[in-house]
mmCIF file of C-alpha atoms and ligand atoms in Angstrom:
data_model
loop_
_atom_site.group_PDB
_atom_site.id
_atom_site.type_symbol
_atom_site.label_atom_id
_atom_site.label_comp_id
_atom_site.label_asym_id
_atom_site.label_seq_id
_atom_site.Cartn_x
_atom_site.Cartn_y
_atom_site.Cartn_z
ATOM 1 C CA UNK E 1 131.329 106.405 93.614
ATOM 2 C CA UNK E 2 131.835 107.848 90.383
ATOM 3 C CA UNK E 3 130.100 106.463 87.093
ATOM 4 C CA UNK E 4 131.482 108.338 84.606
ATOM 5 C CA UNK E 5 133.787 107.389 81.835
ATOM 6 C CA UNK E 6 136.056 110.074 79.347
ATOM 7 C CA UNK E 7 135.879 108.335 76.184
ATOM 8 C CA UNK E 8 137.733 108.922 73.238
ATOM 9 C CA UNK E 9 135.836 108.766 69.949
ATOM 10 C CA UNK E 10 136.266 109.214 66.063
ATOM 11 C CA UNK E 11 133.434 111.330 65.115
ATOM 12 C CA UNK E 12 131.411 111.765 62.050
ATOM 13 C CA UNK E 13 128.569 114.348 61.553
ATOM 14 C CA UNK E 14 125.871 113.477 59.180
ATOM 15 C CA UNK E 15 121.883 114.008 58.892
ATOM 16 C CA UNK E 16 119.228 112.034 59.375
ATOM 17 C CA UNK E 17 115.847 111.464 57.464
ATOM 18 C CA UNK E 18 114.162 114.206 59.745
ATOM 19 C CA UNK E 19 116.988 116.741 59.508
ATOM 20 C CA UNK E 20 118.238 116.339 63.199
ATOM 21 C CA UNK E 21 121.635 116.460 62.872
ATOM 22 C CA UNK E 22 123.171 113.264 63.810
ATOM 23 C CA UNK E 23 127.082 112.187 65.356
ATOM 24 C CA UNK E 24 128.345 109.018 64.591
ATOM 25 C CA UNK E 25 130.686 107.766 67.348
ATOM 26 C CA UNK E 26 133.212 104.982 66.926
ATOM 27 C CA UNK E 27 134.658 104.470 70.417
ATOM 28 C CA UNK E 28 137.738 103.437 70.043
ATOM 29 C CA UNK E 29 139.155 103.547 73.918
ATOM 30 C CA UNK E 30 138.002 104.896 76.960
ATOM 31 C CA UNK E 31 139.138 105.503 80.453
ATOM 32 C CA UNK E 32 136.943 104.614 83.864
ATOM 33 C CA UNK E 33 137.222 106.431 87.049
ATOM 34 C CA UNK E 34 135.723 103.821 89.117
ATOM 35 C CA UNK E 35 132.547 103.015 87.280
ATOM 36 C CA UNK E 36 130.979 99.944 87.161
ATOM 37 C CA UNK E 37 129.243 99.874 84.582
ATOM 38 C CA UNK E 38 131.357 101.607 81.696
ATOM 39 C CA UNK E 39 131.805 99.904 77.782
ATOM 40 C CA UNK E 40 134.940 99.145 76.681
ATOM 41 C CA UNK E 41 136.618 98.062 73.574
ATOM 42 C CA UNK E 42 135.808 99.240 70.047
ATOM 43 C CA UNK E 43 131.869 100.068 69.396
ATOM 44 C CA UNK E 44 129.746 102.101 66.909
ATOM 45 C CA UNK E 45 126.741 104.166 67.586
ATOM 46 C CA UNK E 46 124.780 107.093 66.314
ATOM 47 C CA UNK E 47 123.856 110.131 68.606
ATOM 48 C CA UNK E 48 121.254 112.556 68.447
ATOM 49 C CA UNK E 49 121.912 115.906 69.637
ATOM 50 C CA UNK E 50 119.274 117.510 72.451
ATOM 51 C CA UNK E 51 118.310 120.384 71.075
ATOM 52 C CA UNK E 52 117.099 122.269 74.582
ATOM 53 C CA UNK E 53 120.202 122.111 76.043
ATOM 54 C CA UNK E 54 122.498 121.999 73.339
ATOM 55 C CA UNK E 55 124.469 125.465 74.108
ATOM 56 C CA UNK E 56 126.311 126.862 70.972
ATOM 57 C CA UNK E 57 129.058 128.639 73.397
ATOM 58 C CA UNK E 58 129.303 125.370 75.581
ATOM 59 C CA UNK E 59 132.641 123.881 75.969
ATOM 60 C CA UNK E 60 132.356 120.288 76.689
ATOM 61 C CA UNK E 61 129.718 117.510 75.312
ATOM 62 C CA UNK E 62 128.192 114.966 77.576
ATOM 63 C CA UNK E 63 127.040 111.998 75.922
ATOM 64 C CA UNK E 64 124.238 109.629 77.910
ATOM 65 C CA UNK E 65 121.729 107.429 76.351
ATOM 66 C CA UNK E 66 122.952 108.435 72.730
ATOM 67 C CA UNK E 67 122.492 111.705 73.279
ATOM 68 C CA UNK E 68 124.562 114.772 72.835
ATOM 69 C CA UNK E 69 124.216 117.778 75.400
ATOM 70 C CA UNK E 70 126.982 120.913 74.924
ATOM 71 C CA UNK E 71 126.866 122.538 78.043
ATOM 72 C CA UNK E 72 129.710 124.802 79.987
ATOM 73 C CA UNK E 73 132.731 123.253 81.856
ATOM 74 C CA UNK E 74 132.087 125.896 85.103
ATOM 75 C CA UNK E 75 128.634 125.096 85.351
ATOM 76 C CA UNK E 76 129.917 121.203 85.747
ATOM 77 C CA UNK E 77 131.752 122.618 88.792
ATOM 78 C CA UNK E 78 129.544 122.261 91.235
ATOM 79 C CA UNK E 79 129.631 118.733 91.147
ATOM 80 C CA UNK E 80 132.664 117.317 93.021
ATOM 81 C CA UNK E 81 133.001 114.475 90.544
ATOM 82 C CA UNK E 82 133.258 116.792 87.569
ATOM 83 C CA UNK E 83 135.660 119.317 89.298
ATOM 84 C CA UNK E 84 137.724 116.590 89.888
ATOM 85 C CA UNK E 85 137.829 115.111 86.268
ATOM 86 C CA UNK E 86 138.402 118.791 84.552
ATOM 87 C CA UNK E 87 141.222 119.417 86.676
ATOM 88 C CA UNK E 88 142.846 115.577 84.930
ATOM 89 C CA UNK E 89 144.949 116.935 82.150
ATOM 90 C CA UNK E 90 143.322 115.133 79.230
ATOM 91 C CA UNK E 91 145.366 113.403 76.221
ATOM 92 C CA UNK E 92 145.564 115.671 73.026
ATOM 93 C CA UNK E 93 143.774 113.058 70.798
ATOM 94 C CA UNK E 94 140.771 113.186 73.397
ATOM 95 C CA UNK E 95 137.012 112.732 72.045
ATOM 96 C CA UNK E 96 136.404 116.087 70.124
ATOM 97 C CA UNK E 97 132.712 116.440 69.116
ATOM 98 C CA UNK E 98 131.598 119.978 67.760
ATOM 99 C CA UNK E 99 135.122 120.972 68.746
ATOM 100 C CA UNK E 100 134.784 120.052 72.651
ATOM 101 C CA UNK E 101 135.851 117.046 74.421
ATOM 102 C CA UNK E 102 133.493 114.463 74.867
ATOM 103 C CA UNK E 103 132.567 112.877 78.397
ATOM 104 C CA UNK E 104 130.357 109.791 78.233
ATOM 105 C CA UNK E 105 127.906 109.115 80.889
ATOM 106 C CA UNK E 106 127.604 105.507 81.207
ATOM 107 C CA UNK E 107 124.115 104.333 83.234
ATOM 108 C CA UNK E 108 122.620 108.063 83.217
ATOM 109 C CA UNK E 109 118.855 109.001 82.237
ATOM 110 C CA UNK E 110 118.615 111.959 79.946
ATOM 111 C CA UNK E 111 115.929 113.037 81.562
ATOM 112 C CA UNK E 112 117.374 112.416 85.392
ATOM 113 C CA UNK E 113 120.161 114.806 83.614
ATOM 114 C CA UNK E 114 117.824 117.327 82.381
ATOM 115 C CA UNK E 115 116.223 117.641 85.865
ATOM 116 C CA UNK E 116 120.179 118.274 87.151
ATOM 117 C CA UNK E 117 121.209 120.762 84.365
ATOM 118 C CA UNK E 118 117.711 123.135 84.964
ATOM 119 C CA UNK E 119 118.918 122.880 88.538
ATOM 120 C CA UNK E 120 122.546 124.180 87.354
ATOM 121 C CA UNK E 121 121.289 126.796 84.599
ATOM 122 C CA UNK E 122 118.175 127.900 85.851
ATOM 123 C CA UNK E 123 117.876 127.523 89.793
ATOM 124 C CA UNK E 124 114.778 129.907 90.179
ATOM 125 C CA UNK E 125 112.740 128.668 87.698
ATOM 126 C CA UNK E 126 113.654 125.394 88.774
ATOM 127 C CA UNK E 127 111.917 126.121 92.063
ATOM 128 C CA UNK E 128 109.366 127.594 91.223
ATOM 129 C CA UNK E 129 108.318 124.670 89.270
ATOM 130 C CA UNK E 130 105.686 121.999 91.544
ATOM 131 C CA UNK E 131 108.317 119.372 92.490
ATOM 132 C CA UNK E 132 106.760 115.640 91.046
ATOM 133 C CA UNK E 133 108.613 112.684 91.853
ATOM 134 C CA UNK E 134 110.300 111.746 88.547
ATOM 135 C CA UNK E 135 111.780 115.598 89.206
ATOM 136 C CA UNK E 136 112.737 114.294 92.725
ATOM 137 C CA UNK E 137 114.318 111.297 91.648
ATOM 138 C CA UNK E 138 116.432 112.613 89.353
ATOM 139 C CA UNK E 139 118.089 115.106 91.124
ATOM 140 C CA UNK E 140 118.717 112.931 94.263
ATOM 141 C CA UNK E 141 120.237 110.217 91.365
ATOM 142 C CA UNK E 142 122.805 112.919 89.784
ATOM 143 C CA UNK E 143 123.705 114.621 92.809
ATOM 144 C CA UNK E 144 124.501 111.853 94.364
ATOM 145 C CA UNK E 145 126.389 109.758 91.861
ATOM 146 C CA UNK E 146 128.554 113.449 91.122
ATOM 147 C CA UNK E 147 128.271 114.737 94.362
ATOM 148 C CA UNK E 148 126.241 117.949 93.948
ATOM 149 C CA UNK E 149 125.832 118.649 97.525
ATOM 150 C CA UNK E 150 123.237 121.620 97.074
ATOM 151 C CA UNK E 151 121.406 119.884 95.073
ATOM 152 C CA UNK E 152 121.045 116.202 96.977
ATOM 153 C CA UNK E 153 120.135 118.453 100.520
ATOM 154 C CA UNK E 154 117.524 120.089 98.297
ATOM 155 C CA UNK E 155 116.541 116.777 96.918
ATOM 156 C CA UNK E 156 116.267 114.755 100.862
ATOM 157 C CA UNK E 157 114.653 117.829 101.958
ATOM 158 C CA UNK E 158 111.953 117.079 99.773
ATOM 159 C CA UNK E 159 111.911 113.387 100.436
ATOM 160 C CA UNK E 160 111.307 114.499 104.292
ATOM 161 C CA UNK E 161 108.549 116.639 103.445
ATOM 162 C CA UNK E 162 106.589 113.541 102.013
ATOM 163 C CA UNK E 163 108.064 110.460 103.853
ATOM 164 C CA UNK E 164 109.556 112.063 107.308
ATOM 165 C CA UNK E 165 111.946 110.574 109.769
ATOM 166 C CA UNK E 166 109.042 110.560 112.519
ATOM 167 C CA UNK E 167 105.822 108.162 110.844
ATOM 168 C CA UNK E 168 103.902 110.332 113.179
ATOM 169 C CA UNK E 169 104.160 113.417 110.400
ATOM 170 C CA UNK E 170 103.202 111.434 107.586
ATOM 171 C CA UNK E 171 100.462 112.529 105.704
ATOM 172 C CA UNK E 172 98.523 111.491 102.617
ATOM 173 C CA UNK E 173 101.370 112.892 100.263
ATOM 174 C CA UNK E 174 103.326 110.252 101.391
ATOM 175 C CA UNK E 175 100.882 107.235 99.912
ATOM 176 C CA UNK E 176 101.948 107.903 96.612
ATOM 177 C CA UNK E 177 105.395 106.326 94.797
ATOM 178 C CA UNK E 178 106.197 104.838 98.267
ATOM 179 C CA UNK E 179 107.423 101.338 96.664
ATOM 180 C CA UNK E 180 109.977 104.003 94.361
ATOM 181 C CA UNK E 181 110.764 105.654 97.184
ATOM 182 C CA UNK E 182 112.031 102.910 98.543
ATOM 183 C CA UNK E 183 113.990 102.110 95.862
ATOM 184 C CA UNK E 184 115.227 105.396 95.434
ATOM 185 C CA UNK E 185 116.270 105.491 99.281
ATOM 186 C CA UNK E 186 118.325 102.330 99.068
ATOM 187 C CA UNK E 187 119.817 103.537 95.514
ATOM 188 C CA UNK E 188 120.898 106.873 96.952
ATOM 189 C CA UNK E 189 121.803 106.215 100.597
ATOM 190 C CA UNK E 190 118.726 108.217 102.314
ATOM 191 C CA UNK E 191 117.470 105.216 104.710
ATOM 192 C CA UNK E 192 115.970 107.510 107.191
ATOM 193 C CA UNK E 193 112.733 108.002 104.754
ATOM 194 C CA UNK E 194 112.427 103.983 104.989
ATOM 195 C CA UNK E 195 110.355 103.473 107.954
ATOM 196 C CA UNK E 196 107.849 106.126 106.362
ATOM 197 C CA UNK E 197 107.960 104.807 102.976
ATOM 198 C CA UNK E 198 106.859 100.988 104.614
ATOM 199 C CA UNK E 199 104.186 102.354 106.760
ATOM 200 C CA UNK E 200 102.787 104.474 103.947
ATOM 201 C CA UNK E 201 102.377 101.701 101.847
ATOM 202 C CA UNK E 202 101.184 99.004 104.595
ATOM 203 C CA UNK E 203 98.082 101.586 105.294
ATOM 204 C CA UNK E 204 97.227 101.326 101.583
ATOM 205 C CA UNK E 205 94.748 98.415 100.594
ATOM 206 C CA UNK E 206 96.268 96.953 97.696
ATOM 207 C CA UNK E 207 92.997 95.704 95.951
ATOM 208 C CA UNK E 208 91.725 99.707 95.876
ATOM 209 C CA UNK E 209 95.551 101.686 95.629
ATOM 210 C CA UNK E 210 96.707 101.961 92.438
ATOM 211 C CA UNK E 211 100.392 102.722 94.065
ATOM 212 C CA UNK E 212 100.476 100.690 97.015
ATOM 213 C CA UNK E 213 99.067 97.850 94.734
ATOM 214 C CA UNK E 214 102.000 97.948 92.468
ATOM 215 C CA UNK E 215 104.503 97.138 94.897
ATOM 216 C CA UNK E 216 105.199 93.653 93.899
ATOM 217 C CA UNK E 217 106.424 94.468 90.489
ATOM 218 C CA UNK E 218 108.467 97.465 92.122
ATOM 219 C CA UNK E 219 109.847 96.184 95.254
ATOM 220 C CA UNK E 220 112.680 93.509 95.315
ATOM 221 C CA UNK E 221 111.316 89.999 97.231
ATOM 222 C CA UNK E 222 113.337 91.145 100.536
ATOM 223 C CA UNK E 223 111.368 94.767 100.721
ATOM 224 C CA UNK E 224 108.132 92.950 99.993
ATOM 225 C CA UNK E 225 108.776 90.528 102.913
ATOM 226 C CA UNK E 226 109.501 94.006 105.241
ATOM 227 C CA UNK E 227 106.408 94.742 104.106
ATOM 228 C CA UNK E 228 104.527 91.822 105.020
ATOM 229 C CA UNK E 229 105.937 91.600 107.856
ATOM 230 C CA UNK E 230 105.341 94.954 109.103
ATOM 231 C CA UNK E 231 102.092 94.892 107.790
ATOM 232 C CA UNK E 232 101.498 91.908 110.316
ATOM 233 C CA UNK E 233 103.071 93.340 113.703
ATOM 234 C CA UNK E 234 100.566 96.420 112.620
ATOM 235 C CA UNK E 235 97.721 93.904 112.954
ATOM 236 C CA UNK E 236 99.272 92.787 115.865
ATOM 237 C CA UNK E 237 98.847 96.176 117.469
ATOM 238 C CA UNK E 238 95.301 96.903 116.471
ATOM 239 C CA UNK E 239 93.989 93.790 117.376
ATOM 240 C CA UNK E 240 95.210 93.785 120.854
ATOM 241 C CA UNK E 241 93.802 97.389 121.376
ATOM 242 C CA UNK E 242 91.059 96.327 120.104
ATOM 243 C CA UNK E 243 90.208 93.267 121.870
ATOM 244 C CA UNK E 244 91.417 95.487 125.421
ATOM 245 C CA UNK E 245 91.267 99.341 124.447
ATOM 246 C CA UNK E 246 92.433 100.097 128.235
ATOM 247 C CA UNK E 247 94.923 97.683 129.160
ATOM 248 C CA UNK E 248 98.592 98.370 127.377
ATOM 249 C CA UNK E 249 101.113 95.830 129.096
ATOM 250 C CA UNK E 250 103.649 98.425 130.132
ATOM 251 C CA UNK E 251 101.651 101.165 130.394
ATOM 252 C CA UNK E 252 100.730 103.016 133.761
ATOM 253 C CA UNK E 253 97.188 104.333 133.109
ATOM 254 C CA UNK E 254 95.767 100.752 133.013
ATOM 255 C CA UNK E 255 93.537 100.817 136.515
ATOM 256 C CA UNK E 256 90.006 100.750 135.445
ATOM 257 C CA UNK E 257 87.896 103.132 137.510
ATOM 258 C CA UNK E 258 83.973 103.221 138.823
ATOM 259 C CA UNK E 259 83.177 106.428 137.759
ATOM 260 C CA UNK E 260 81.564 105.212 134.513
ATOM 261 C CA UNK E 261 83.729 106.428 131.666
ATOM 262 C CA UNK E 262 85.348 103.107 130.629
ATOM 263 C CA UNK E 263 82.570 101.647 128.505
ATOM 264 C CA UNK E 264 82.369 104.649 126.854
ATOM 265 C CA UNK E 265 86.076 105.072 126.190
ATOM 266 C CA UNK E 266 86.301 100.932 125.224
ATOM 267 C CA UNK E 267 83.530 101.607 122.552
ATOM 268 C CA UNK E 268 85.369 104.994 121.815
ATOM 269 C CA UNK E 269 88.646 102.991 120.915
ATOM 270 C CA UNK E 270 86.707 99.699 118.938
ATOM 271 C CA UNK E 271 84.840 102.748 117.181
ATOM 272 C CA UNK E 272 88.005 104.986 115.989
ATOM 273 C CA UNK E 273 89.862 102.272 115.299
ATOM 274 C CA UNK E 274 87.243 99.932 113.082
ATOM 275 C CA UNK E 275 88.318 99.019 109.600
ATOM 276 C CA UNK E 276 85.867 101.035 107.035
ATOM 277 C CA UNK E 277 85.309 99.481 104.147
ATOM 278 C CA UNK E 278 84.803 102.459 101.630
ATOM 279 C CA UNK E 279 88.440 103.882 103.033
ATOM 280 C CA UNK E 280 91.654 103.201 100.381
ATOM 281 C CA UNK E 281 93.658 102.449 103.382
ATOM 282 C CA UNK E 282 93.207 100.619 106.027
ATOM 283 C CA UNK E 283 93.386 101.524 109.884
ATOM 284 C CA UNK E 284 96.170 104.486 109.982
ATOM 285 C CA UNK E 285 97.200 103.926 113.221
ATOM 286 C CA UNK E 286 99.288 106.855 114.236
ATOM 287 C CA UNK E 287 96.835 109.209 111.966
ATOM 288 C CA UNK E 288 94.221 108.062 114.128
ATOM 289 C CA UNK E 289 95.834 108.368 117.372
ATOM 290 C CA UNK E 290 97.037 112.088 116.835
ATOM 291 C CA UNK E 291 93.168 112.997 115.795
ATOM 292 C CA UNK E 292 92.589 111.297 119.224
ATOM 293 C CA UNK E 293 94.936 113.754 120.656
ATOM 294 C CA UNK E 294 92.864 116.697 119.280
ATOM 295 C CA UNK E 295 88.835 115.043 119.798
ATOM 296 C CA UNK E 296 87.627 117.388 122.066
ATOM 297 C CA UNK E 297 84.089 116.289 121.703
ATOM 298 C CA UNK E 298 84.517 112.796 123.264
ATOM 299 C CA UNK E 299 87.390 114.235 125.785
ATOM 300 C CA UNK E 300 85.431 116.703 127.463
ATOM 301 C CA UNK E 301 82.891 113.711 127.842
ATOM 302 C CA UNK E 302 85.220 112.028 130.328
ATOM 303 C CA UNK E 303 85.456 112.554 133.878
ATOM 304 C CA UNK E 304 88.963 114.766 134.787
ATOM 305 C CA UNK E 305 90.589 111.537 136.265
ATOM 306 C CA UNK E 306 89.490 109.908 132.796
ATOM 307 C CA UNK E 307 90.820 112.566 130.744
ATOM 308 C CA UNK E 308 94.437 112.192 132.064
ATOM 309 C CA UNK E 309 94.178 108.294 131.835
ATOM 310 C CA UNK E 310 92.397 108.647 128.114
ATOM 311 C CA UNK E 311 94.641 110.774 126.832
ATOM 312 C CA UNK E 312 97.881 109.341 128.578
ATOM 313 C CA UNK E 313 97.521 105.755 126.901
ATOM 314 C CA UNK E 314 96.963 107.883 123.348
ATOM 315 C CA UNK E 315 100.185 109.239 124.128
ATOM 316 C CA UNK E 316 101.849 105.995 125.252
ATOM 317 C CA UNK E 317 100.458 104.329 122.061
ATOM 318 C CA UNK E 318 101.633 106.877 119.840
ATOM 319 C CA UNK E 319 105.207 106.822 121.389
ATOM 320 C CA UNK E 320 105.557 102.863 121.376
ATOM 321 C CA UNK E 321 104.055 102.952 117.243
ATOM 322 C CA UNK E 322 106.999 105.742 116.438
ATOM 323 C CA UNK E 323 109.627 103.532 118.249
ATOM 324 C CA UNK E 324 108.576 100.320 116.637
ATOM 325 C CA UNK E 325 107.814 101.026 113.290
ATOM 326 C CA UNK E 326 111.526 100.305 111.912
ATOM 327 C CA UNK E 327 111.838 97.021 113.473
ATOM 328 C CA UNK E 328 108.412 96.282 112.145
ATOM 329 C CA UNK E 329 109.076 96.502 109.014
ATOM 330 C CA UNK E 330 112.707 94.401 110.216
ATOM 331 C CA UNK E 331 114.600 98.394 109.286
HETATM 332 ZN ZN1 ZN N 1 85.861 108.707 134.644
#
């Protein structure tokens, strides 16, 4: 679970051309805790220190991406992974940089670990802040790889409130970054976003989206098939209301009546649920069937008998999309 590697370095200050003060690092051994990406053997770089959260009273450095953050061993504690490697008694020759050990965080983002650290240090302000999606990411990355529970509920919480567990909620907020999302869900264990994240993308018309249309270059091959494929049992759907707005095979409101609403409600249905051209997405099913819910001028247009049938296949049709999307998109 853990990425992160203690590794023991000789270091050297010096300056660079622009006056930022610079560490050379000549790793010379390291120790894993389970990480599969960490270096080993002897290797040379140069690190840059980050100014913003450089802390002059910190106690311990973190290294990632070449650069050097001094920050305080009891802020680390909230993270399960860190607790755990600051209670390891550490070797006396340990990496020393600025007089604090070193920790090197192999396959980290500075900037995912900027997101975590304002989190740590600054929780209000952190809030307070609109939450964008580079912000998400990061903090559902770190606390998950180090097991910052706080922080990854916070982080899912906010995944739900754009890509929820019922594709019924959805709303435009979840069009954008859906092909990250995905990603991002798969990365960091959160699967039960995935339905929402497929069916927010297969309403977007890739030739007018400029998310939805970048999917091939951000999806793997086996999320872009899901995606076809759900994208074609959605068809499916549609076209079979379409072609026979009243009849659902399964569904109990199917008798057709002679009181003279059903032409009305078949145009109603081949009406609501036409492609338009000028939209960016194509026909949003379960959006449309919840307005349908709520369309009080063409309900109160139907005879009582009507009503109950009208609005009982909406129903039906809304329950079957929610229970089908996941296999749809093969989930
Ligand atoms: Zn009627």
């Amino acid at each position: 679970m853990a990425c992160a590697s203690f590794s023991m370095d000789i270091v050297t200050p010096e300056e660079n051309l622009d006056g930022m003060p610079l560490v050379k690092r000549r790793r010379v051994s390291n120790y894993a805790r389970s990480c599969e990406a960490t270096q080993s053997g002897v290797s040379s770089r140069q690190c840059t220190i980050l100014k913003s959260l450089w802390f002059p009273d910190g106690d311990i450095v973190l290294e990632i991406e070449q650069r050097l953050l001094k920050v305080h061993r009891k802020r680390l504690r909230c993270s399960v992974i860190f607790s755990d490697m600051l209670h390891i008694p550490q070797p006396s020759e340990t990496d020393q940089v600025d007089g604090c050990p070193s920790v090197t965080l192999v396959g980290d983002a500075v900037t995912d670990w900027e997101v975590a650290l304002e989190w740590i240090y600054s929780i209000d302000d952190f809030l307070r802040k609109p939450t964008t999606f580079d912000v998400l990411s990061g903090a559902l990355r770190i606390s998950t790889k180090y097991e910052i529970g706080d922080l990854r509920c916070w982080a899912i919480q906010e995944l739900l409130l754009r890509w929820p567990v019922d594709v019924a909620s959805m709303r435009l907020n979840a069009l954008p970054h859906a092909a990250e999302a995905i990603n991002l869900a798969q990365e960091c264990n959160v699967p039960e976003i995935l339905p929402s994240c497929f069916y927010a993308l297969s309403v977007q018309k890739f030739h007018c989206s400029a998310d939805g249309g970048r999917s091939h270059i951000v999806l793997s091959p086996n999320d872009l098939r899901r995606l076809i494929a759900g994208r074609e049992a959605l068809q499916d759907v549609l076209l079979r209301i379409v072609i026979d707005p009243l009849t659902e095979p399964g569904c109990s409101n199917n008798n057709s009546r002679s009181c003279g609403c059903d032409p009305r409600r078949i145009e109603y249905w081949r009406t609501r649920l036409a492609p338009d051209p000028k939209s960016p997405w194509s026909t949003w099913l379960a959006r449309e069937l919840i307005q349908m819910l709520d369309d009080g001028a063409f309900t109160s247009s139907l005879c009582s008998d009507c009503l109950h049938a009208h609005l009982s296949t909406v129903r039906w049709r809304l329950g079957r999309l929610r229970g089908n999307i996941p296999s749809f998109f093969l989930l």
